[in-house]
Amino acid sequence: EDQVTQSPEALRLQEGESSSLNCSYTVSGLRGLFWYRQDPGKGPEFLFTLYSAGEEKEKERLKATLTKKESFLHITAPKPEDSATYLCAVGGYSTLTFGKGTMLLVSP
Amino acid sequence: SAVISQKPSRDICQRGTSLTIQCQVDSQVTMMFWYRQQPGQSLTLIATANQGSEATYESGFVIDKFPISRPNLTFSTLTVSNMSPEDSSIYLCSVGETGGDEQYFGPGTRLTVT
């Protein structure tokens, strides 16, 4: 059974203070690892898919990296609008197993 | 990516009643899914909605409680039957597009059962 653990559960940053979110996973065979952003009252918004160890993807202030056991979502110089819950999932196409998410709050 | 809408966006229902949630996609998609998101918990897959055949349910979810319809490639419904306060949750539909592994989510339906 696939398992996903995200840490920390919550993170408060000052604007401009870079940090990383962690997603550790246990799978029988990794098809893909996915990052989503979820704003309050909305559905998850797809950010990245990573397929193999060493792969990196970037979007604005976000960079996702993947190793054989975990993934990191690096947030560089965050802004208040980056405040959201970030979800990690493993699987692909027909089956996604999600972690509980990291709630990020960026203060001005 | 596909644009997904859900109706209603939220509802408050009485114990013992049923609610049907609609999911509409602006393009034909092969895969449609229904998830539940309870406070403090991860998204949990309820079932895969199959066009023209019965839905495929995950462990812990049964058709009598969560009947699903998928009459065509752009529309699906999820019914939450005989509701109890434990069914209070956000219900989300998602779609998978041909050639991609990721899923795209609708805005969700926030259900409160009193």
PDB file of C-alpha atoms in Angstrom:
ATOM      1  CA  GLU A   1       0.000   0.000   0.000  1.00  0.00           C
ATOM      2  CA  ASP A   2       1.375   3.398  -1.006  1.00  0.00           C
ATOM      3  CA  GLN A   3       1.980   5.856   1.818  1.00  0.00           C
ATOM      4  CA  VAL A   4       2.746   9.573   1.738  1.00  0.00           C
ATOM      5  CA  THR A   5       3.881  11.671   4.701  1.00  0.00           C
ATOM      6  CA  GLN A   6       4.263  15.429   4.495  1.00  0.00           C
ATOM      7  CA  SER A   7       6.138  17.659   6.891  1.00  0.00           C
ATOM      8  CA  PRO A   8       5.829  20.030   8.514  1.00  0.00           C
ATOM      9  CA  GLU A   9       2.051  20.107   8.967  1.00  0.00           C
ATOM     10  CA  ALA A  10       2.159  23.890   9.060  1.00  0.00           C
ATOM     11  CA  LEU A  11       4.831  26.454   8.254  1.00  0.00           C
ATOM     12  CA  ARG A  12       4.847  30.178   8.838  1.00  0.00           C
ATOM     13  CA  LEU A  13       7.344  32.287   6.911  1.00  0.00           C
ATOM     14  CA  GLN A  14       8.099  35.941   6.573  1.00  0.00           C
ATOM     15  CA  GLU A  15       7.917  37.347   3.077  1.00  0.00           C
ATOM     16  CA  GLY A  16      11.242  36.656   1.377  1.00  0.00           C
ATOM     17  CA  GLU A  17      12.225  33.868   3.792  1.00  0.00           C
ATOM     18  CA  SER A  18      12.996  30.789   1.684  1.00  0.00           C
ATOM     19  CA  SER A  19      12.228  27.288   2.922  1.00  0.00           C
ATOM     20  CA  SER A  20      11.373  23.739   1.856  1.00  0.00           C
ATOM     21  CA  LEU A  21       8.452  21.389   2.301  1.00  0.00           C
ATOM     22  CA  ASN A  22       9.054  17.657   2.542  1.00  0.00           C
ATOM     23  CA  CYS A  23       7.134  14.719   1.101  1.00  0.00           C
ATOM     24  CA  SER A  24       8.369  11.241   1.956  1.00  0.00           C
ATOM     25  CA  TYR A  25       6.793   8.250   0.304  1.00  0.00           C
ATOM     26  CA  THR A  26       6.665   4.473   0.389  1.00  0.00           C
ATOM     27  CA  VAL A  27       5.567   2.770  -2.806  1.00  0.00           C
ATOM     28  CA  SER A  28       6.015  -0.598  -4.443  1.00  0.00           C
ATOM     29  CA  GLY A  29       6.966   1.149  -7.667  1.00  0.00           C
ATOM     30  CA  LEU A  30       6.874   4.865  -8.325  1.00  0.00           C
ATOM     31  CA  ARG A  31       4.954   5.875 -11.420  1.00  0.00           C
ATOM     32  CA  GLY A  32       4.912   9.581 -10.613  1.00  0.00           C
ATOM     33  CA  LEU A  33       5.013  12.086  -7.773  1.00  0.00           C
ATOM     34  CA  PHE A  34       2.667  15.055  -7.930  1.00  0.00           C
ATOM     35  CA  TRP A  35       2.512  18.414  -6.189  1.00  0.00           C
ATOM     36  CA  TYR A  36      -0.695  20.399  -5.874  1.00  0.00           C
ATOM     37  CA  ARG A  37      -1.594  23.727  -4.337  1.00  0.00           C
ATOM     38  CA  GLN A  38      -4.950  24.126  -2.597  1.00  0.00           C
ATOM     39  CA  ASP A  39      -6.409  27.469  -1.583  1.00  0.00           C
ATOM     40  CA  PRO A  40      -9.169  27.612   1.058  1.00  0.00           C
ATOM     41  CA  GLY A  41     -12.550  26.704  -0.413  1.00  0.00           C
ATOM     42  CA  LYS A  42     -11.082  25.543  -3.717  1.00  0.00           C
ATOM     43  CA  GLY A  43     -10.034  22.312  -5.349  1.00  0.00           C
ATOM     44  CA  PRO A  44      -6.368  21.325  -5.640  1.00  0.00           C
ATOM     45  CA  GLU A  45      -4.458  23.004  -8.457  1.00  0.00           C
ATOM     46  CA  PHE A  46      -1.880  20.887 -10.260  1.00  0.00           C
ATOM     47  CA  LEU A  47       1.711  22.153 -10.033  1.00  0.00           C
ATOM     48  CA  PHE A  48       4.253  19.484 -10.991  1.00  0.00           C
ATOM     49  CA  THR A  49       4.820  15.866 -11.906  1.00  0.00           C
ATOM     50  CA  LEU A  50       8.173  14.198 -11.193  1.00  0.00           C
ATOM     51  CA  TYR A  51       9.018  10.745 -12.481  1.00  0.00           C
ATOM     52  CA  SER A  52      12.596   9.843 -11.604  1.00  0.00           C
ATOM     53  CA  ALA A  53      15.207  10.538  -8.943  1.00  0.00           C
ATOM     54  CA  GLY A  54      17.214  13.633  -9.741  1.00  0.00           C
ATOM     55  CA  GLU A  55      14.417  15.273 -11.724  1.00  0.00           C
ATOM     56  CA  GLU A  56      13.599  18.915 -10.978  1.00  0.00           C
ATOM     57  CA  LYS A  57      10.725  21.149 -12.076  1.00  0.00           C
ATOM     58  CA  GLU A  58      10.360  24.899 -11.556  1.00  0.00           C
ATOM     59  CA  LYS A  59       7.499  27.355 -11.677  1.00  0.00           C
ATOM     60  CA  GLU A  60       8.007  30.938 -10.573  1.00  0.00           C
ATOM     61  CA  ARG A  61       9.201  30.773  -6.932  1.00  0.00           C
ATOM     62  CA  LEU A  62       8.627  27.036  -6.623  1.00  0.00           C
ATOM     63  CA  LYS A  63      11.049  24.221  -7.395  1.00  0.00           C
ATOM     64  CA  ALA A  64      10.251  20.552  -6.876  1.00  0.00           C
ATOM     65  CA  THR A  65      12.934  17.901  -6.572  1.00  0.00           C
ATOM     66  CA  LEU A  66      12.790  14.117  -6.260  1.00  0.00           C
ATOM     67  CA  THR A  67      14.944  11.429  -4.671  1.00  0.00           C
ATOM     68  CA  LYS A  68      14.231   7.728  -4.297  1.00  0.00           C
ATOM     69  CA  LYS A  69      12.507   8.254  -0.956  1.00  0.00           C
ATOM     70  CA  GLU A  70      11.275  11.837  -0.846  1.00  0.00           C
ATOM     71  CA  SER A  71      10.476  15.000  -2.671  1.00  0.00           C
ATOM     72  CA  PHE A  72      11.052  18.596  -1.681  1.00  0.00           C
ATOM     73  CA  LEU A  73       9.138  21.674  -2.676  1.00  0.00           C
ATOM     74  CA  HIS A  74      11.510  24.607  -2.363  1.00  0.00           C
ATOM     75  CA  ILE A  75       9.979  28.052  -2.059  1.00  0.00           C
ATOM     76  CA  THR A  76      12.350  30.896  -2.846  1.00  0.00           C
ATOM     77  CA  ALA A  77      11.628  34.398  -1.550  1.00  0.00           C
ATOM     78  CA  PRO A  78       7.939  33.636  -0.935  1.00  0.00           C
ATOM     79  CA  LYS A  79       5.210  36.236  -1.160  1.00  0.00           C
ATOM     80  CA  PRO A  80       1.930  36.369   0.774  1.00  0.00           C
ATOM     81  CA  GLU A  81       0.096  35.052  -2.302  1.00  0.00           C
ATOM     82  CA  ASP A  82       2.045  31.797  -1.950  1.00  0.00           C
ATOM     83  CA  SER A  83       0.037  31.094   1.214  1.00  0.00           C
ATOM     84  CA  ALA A  84      -1.898  27.862   0.632  1.00  0.00           C
ATOM     85  CA  THR A  85      -1.901  24.184   1.500  1.00  0.00           C
ATOM     86  CA  TYR A  86       0.558  22.194  -0.596  1.00  0.00           C
ATOM     87  CA  LEU A  87      -0.358  18.579  -1.276  1.00  0.00           C
ATOM     88  CA  CYS A  88       1.889  15.763  -2.417  1.00  0.00           C
ATOM     89  CA  ALA A  89       0.621  12.584  -4.066  1.00  0.00           C
ATOM     90  CA  VAL A  90       2.075   9.439  -5.598  1.00  0.00           C
ATOM     91  CA  GLY A  91       0.659   7.170  -8.255  1.00  0.00           C
ATOM     92  CA  GLY A  92      -0.515   8.082 -11.687  1.00  0.00           C
ATOM     93  CA  TYR A  93      -3.468   8.339 -14.046  1.00  0.00           C
ATOM     94  CA  SER A  94      -6.010   6.189 -12.249  1.00  0.00           C
ATOM     95  CA  THR A  95      -4.702   6.058  -8.695  1.00  0.00           C
ATOM     96  CA  LEU A  96      -3.360   8.891  -6.583  1.00  0.00           C
ATOM     97  CA  THR A  97      -2.460   8.550  -2.896  1.00  0.00           C
ATOM     98  CA  PHE A  98      -2.268  11.909  -1.151  1.00  0.00           C
ATOM     99  CA  GLY A  99      -0.503  13.150   1.930  1.00  0.00           C
ATOM    100  CA  LYS A 100      -2.275  15.382   4.427  1.00  0.00           C
ATOM    101  CA  GLY A 101      -0.569  18.494   3.158  1.00  0.00           C
ATOM    102  CA  THR A 102       1.528  21.344   4.507  1.00  0.00           C
ATOM    103  CA  MET A 103      -0.289  24.568   5.305  1.00  0.00           C
ATOM    104  CA  LEU A 104       1.965  27.482   4.390  1.00  0.00           C
ATOM    105  CA  LEU A 105       1.380  30.997   5.654  1.00  0.00           C
ATOM    106  CA  VAL A 106       3.572  33.801   4.361  1.00  0.00           C
ATOM    107  CA  SER A 107       3.348  37.037   6.306  1.00  0.00           C
ATOM    108  CA  PRO A 108       4.165  40.433   4.765  1.00  0.00           C
TER     109      PRO A 108
ATOM    110  CA  SER B   1      -6.312  21.543 -19.038  1.00  0.00           C
ATOM    111  CA  ALA B   2     -10.034  20.820 -18.751  1.00  0.00           C
ATOM    112  CA  VAL B   3     -12.339  23.236 -16.951  1.00  0.00           C
ATOM    113  CA  ILE B   4     -14.382  21.453 -14.315  1.00  0.00           C
ATOM    114  CA  SER B   5     -17.467  22.710 -12.511  1.00  0.00           C
ATOM    115  CA  GLN B   6     -19.423  21.220  -9.630  1.00  0.00           C
ATOM    116  CA  LYS B   7     -22.929  21.825  -8.333  1.00  0.00           C
ATOM    117  CA  PRO B   8     -23.831  22.652  -5.664  1.00  0.00           C
ATOM    118  CA  SER B   9     -20.812  24.447  -4.266  1.00  0.00           C
ATOM    119  CA  ARG B  10     -22.094  23.867  -0.755  1.00  0.00           C
ATOM    120  CA  ASP B  11     -25.156  22.521   1.017  1.00  0.00           C
ATOM    121  CA  ILE B  12     -26.495  21.885   4.476  1.00  0.00           C
ATOM    122  CA  CYS B  13     -28.593  18.732   4.701  1.00  0.00           C
ATOM    123  CA  GLN B  14     -30.606  16.892   7.285  1.00  0.00           C
ATOM    124  CA  ARG B  15     -29.606  13.523   8.612  1.00  0.00           C
ATOM    125  CA  GLY B  16     -31.190  10.649   6.662  1.00  0.00           C
ATOM    126  CA  THR B  17     -31.592  12.552   3.397  1.00  0.00           C
ATOM    127  CA  SER B  18     -29.595  12.237   0.164  1.00  0.00           C
ATOM    128  CA  LEU B  19     -27.697  14.762  -1.938  1.00  0.00           C
ATOM    129  CA  THR B  20     -26.620  14.457  -5.550  1.00  0.00           C
ATOM    130  CA  ILE B  21     -23.495  16.330  -6.627  1.00  0.00           C
ATOM    131  CA  GLN B  22     -22.915  17.104 -10.286  1.00  0.00           C
ATOM    132  CA  CYS B  23     -19.576  17.350 -12.081  1.00  0.00           C
ATOM    133  CA  GLN B  24     -19.387  18.881 -15.557  1.00  0.00           C
ATOM    134  CA  VAL B  25     -16.268  19.036 -17.743  1.00  0.00           C
ATOM    135  CA  ASP B  26     -15.848  21.327 -20.760  1.00  0.00           C
ATOM    136  CA  SER B  27     -14.254  18.579 -22.881  1.00  0.00           C
ATOM    137  CA  GLN B  28     -14.501  14.830 -23.233  1.00  0.00           C
ATOM    138  CA  VAL B  29     -12.315  12.970 -20.769  1.00  0.00           C
ATOM    139  CA  THR B  30     -11.621   9.297 -20.304  1.00  0.00           C
ATOM    140  CA  MET B  31     -11.240   9.145 -16.559  1.00  0.00           C
ATOM    141  CA  MET B  32     -13.393  10.823 -13.908  1.00  0.00           C
ATOM    142  CA  PHE B  33     -12.927  10.334 -10.198  1.00  0.00           C
ATOM    143  CA  TRP B  34     -14.682  11.243  -6.957  1.00  0.00           C
ATOM    144  CA  TYR B  35     -12.754  12.110  -3.782  1.00  0.00           C
ATOM    145  CA  ARG B  36     -13.637  12.991  -0.221  1.00  0.00           C
ATOM    146  CA  GLN B  37     -11.615  15.482   1.825  1.00  0.00           C
ATOM    147  CA  GLN B  38     -12.386  15.459   5.525  1.00  0.00           C
ATOM    148  CA  PRO B  39     -10.960  18.098   7.872  1.00  0.00           C
ATOM    149  CA  GLY B  40      -7.353  17.349   8.732  1.00  0.00           C
ATOM    150  CA  GLN B  41      -7.298  14.315   6.480  1.00  0.00           C
ATOM    151  CA  SER B  42      -5.824  13.589   3.085  1.00  0.00           C
ATOM    152  CA  LEU B  43      -7.899  13.364  -0.061  1.00  0.00           C
ATOM    153  CA  THR B  44      -9.399   9.901  -0.265  1.00  0.00           C
ATOM    154  CA  LEU B  45     -10.550   8.318  -3.508  1.00  0.00           C
ATOM    155  CA  ILE B  46     -14.149   7.140  -3.332  1.00  0.00           C
ATOM    156  CA  ALA B  47     -14.510   5.671  -6.801  1.00  0.00           C
ATOM    157  CA  THR B  48     -13.659   5.893 -10.470  1.00  0.00           C
ATOM    158  CA  ALA B  49     -16.655   6.827 -12.599  1.00  0.00           C
ATOM    159  CA  ASN B  50     -16.690   4.673 -15.734  1.00  0.00           C
ATOM    160  CA  GLN B  51     -18.645   5.769 -18.780  1.00  0.00           C
ATOM    161  CA  GLY B  52     -21.240   3.192 -19.732  1.00  0.00           C
ATOM    162  CA  SER B  53     -20.542   0.833 -16.864  1.00  0.00           C
ATOM    163  CA  GLU B  54     -20.666   0.607 -13.091  1.00  0.00           C
ATOM    164  CA  ALA B  55     -18.256   2.708 -11.067  1.00  0.00           C
ATOM    165  CA  THR B  56     -15.204   1.112  -9.473  1.00  0.00           C
ATOM    166  CA  TYR B  57     -15.239   1.674  -5.706  1.00  0.00           C
ATOM    167  CA  GLU B  58     -12.284   1.836  -3.344  1.00  0.00           C
ATOM    168  CA  SER B  59     -12.103  -0.171  -0.166  1.00  0.00           C
ATOM    169  CA  GLY B  60     -14.450   1.224   2.446  1.00  0.00           C
ATOM    170  CA  PHE B  61     -16.885   2.775  -0.038  1.00  0.00           C
ATOM    171  CA  VAL B  62     -19.995   1.016  -1.354  1.00  0.00           C
ATOM    172  CA  ILE B  63     -22.430   1.664  -4.151  1.00  0.00           C
ATOM    173  CA  ASP B  64     -25.474   1.753  -1.896  1.00  0.00           C
ATOM    174  CA  LYS B  65     -24.014   4.662   0.048  1.00  0.00           C
ATOM    175  CA  PHE B  66     -22.329   6.495  -2.847  1.00  0.00           C
ATOM    176  CA  PRO B  67     -24.112   5.686  -6.119  1.00  0.00           C
ATOM    177  CA  ILE B  68     -22.357   7.206  -9.134  1.00  0.00           C
ATOM    178  CA  SER B  69     -23.558   7.830 -12.656  1.00  0.00           C
ATOM    179  CA  ARG B  70     -21.491   8.639 -15.766  1.00  0.00           C
ATOM    180  CA  PRO B  71     -23.875   8.969 -18.713  1.00  0.00           C
ATOM    181  CA  ASN B  72     -21.283  10.472 -21.083  1.00  0.00           C
ATOM    182  CA  LEU B  73     -17.662  11.614 -21.340  1.00  0.00           C
ATOM    183  CA  THR B  74     -18.272  15.084 -19.868  1.00  0.00           C
ATOM    184  CA  PHE B  75     -20.624  14.528 -16.919  1.00  0.00           C
ATOM    185  CA  SER B  76     -20.891  12.517 -13.714  1.00  0.00           C
ATOM    186  CA  THR B  77     -22.918  12.575 -10.521  1.00  0.00           C
ATOM    187  CA  LEU B  78     -22.182  11.348  -7.013  1.00  0.00           C
ATOM    188  CA  THR B  79     -25.037  10.783  -4.574  1.00  0.00           C
ATOM    189  CA  VAL B  80     -24.418  10.700  -0.858  1.00  0.00           C
ATOM    190  CA  SER B  81     -27.271   8.576   0.508  1.00  0.00           C
ATOM    191  CA  ASN B  82     -28.883   8.340   3.920  1.00  0.00           C
ATOM    192  CA  MET B  83     -26.534  10.983   5.251  1.00  0.00           C
ATOM    193  CA  SER B  84     -25.166  11.194   8.772  1.00  0.00           C
ATOM    194  CA  PRO B  85     -23.011  13.923  10.352  1.00  0.00           C
ATOM    195  CA  GLU B  86     -19.944  11.749   9.585  1.00  0.00           C
ATOM    196  CA  ASP B  87     -20.572  12.429   5.879  1.00  0.00           C
ATOM    197  CA  SER B  88     -19.834  16.116   6.406  1.00  0.00           C
ATOM    198  CA  SER B  89     -16.902  16.721   4.130  1.00  0.00           C
ATOM    199  CA  ILE B  90     -15.722  18.302   0.908  1.00  0.00           C
ATOM    200  CA  TYR B  91     -16.461  16.168  -2.141  1.00  0.00           C
ATOM    201  CA  LEU B  92     -14.277  16.687  -5.202  1.00  0.00           C
ATOM    202  CA  CYS B  93     -14.416  15.371  -8.708  1.00  0.00           C
ATOM    203  CA  SER B  94     -11.307  15.110 -10.827  1.00  0.00           C
ATOM    204  CA  VAL B  95     -10.434  14.120 -14.361  1.00  0.00           C
ATOM    205  CA  GLY B  96      -7.500  12.457 -16.008  1.00  0.00           C
ATOM    206  CA  GLU B  97      -6.603  13.486 -19.534  1.00  0.00           C
ATOM    207  CA  THR B  98      -5.298  11.214 -22.240  1.00  0.00           C
ATOM    208  CA  GLY B  99      -1.509  11.193 -22.356  1.00  0.00           C
ATOM    209  CA  GLY B 100      -1.014  12.542 -18.843  1.00  0.00           C
ATOM    210  CA  ASP B 101      -0.717  11.015 -15.398  1.00  0.00           C
ATOM    211  CA  GLU B 102      -1.898  14.011 -13.405  1.00  0.00           C
ATOM    212  CA  GLN B 103      -5.485  14.690 -12.391  1.00  0.00           C
ATOM    213  CA  TYR B 104      -7.293  18.001 -12.493  1.00  0.00           C
ATOM    214  CA  PHE B 105      -9.808  18.861  -9.821  1.00  0.00           C
ATOM    215  CA  GLY B 106     -13.098  20.668  -9.669  1.00  0.00           C
ATOM    216  CA  PRO B 107     -13.793  23.354  -7.065  1.00  0.00           C
ATOM    217  CA  GLY B 108     -15.443  20.938  -4.639  1.00  0.00           C
ATOM    218  CA  THR B 109     -18.788  20.656  -2.859  1.00  0.00           C
ATOM    219  CA  ARG B 110     -18.800  21.429   0.852  1.00  0.00           C
ATOM    220  CA  LEU B 111     -21.429  19.266   2.549  1.00  0.00           C
ATOM    221  CA  THR B 112     -22.612  19.755   6.111  1.00  0.00           C
ATOM    222  CA  VAL B 113     -24.997  17.211   7.612  1.00  0.00           C
ATOM    223  CA  THR B 114     -26.966  18.258  10.684  1.00  0.00           C
TER     224      THR B 114
END
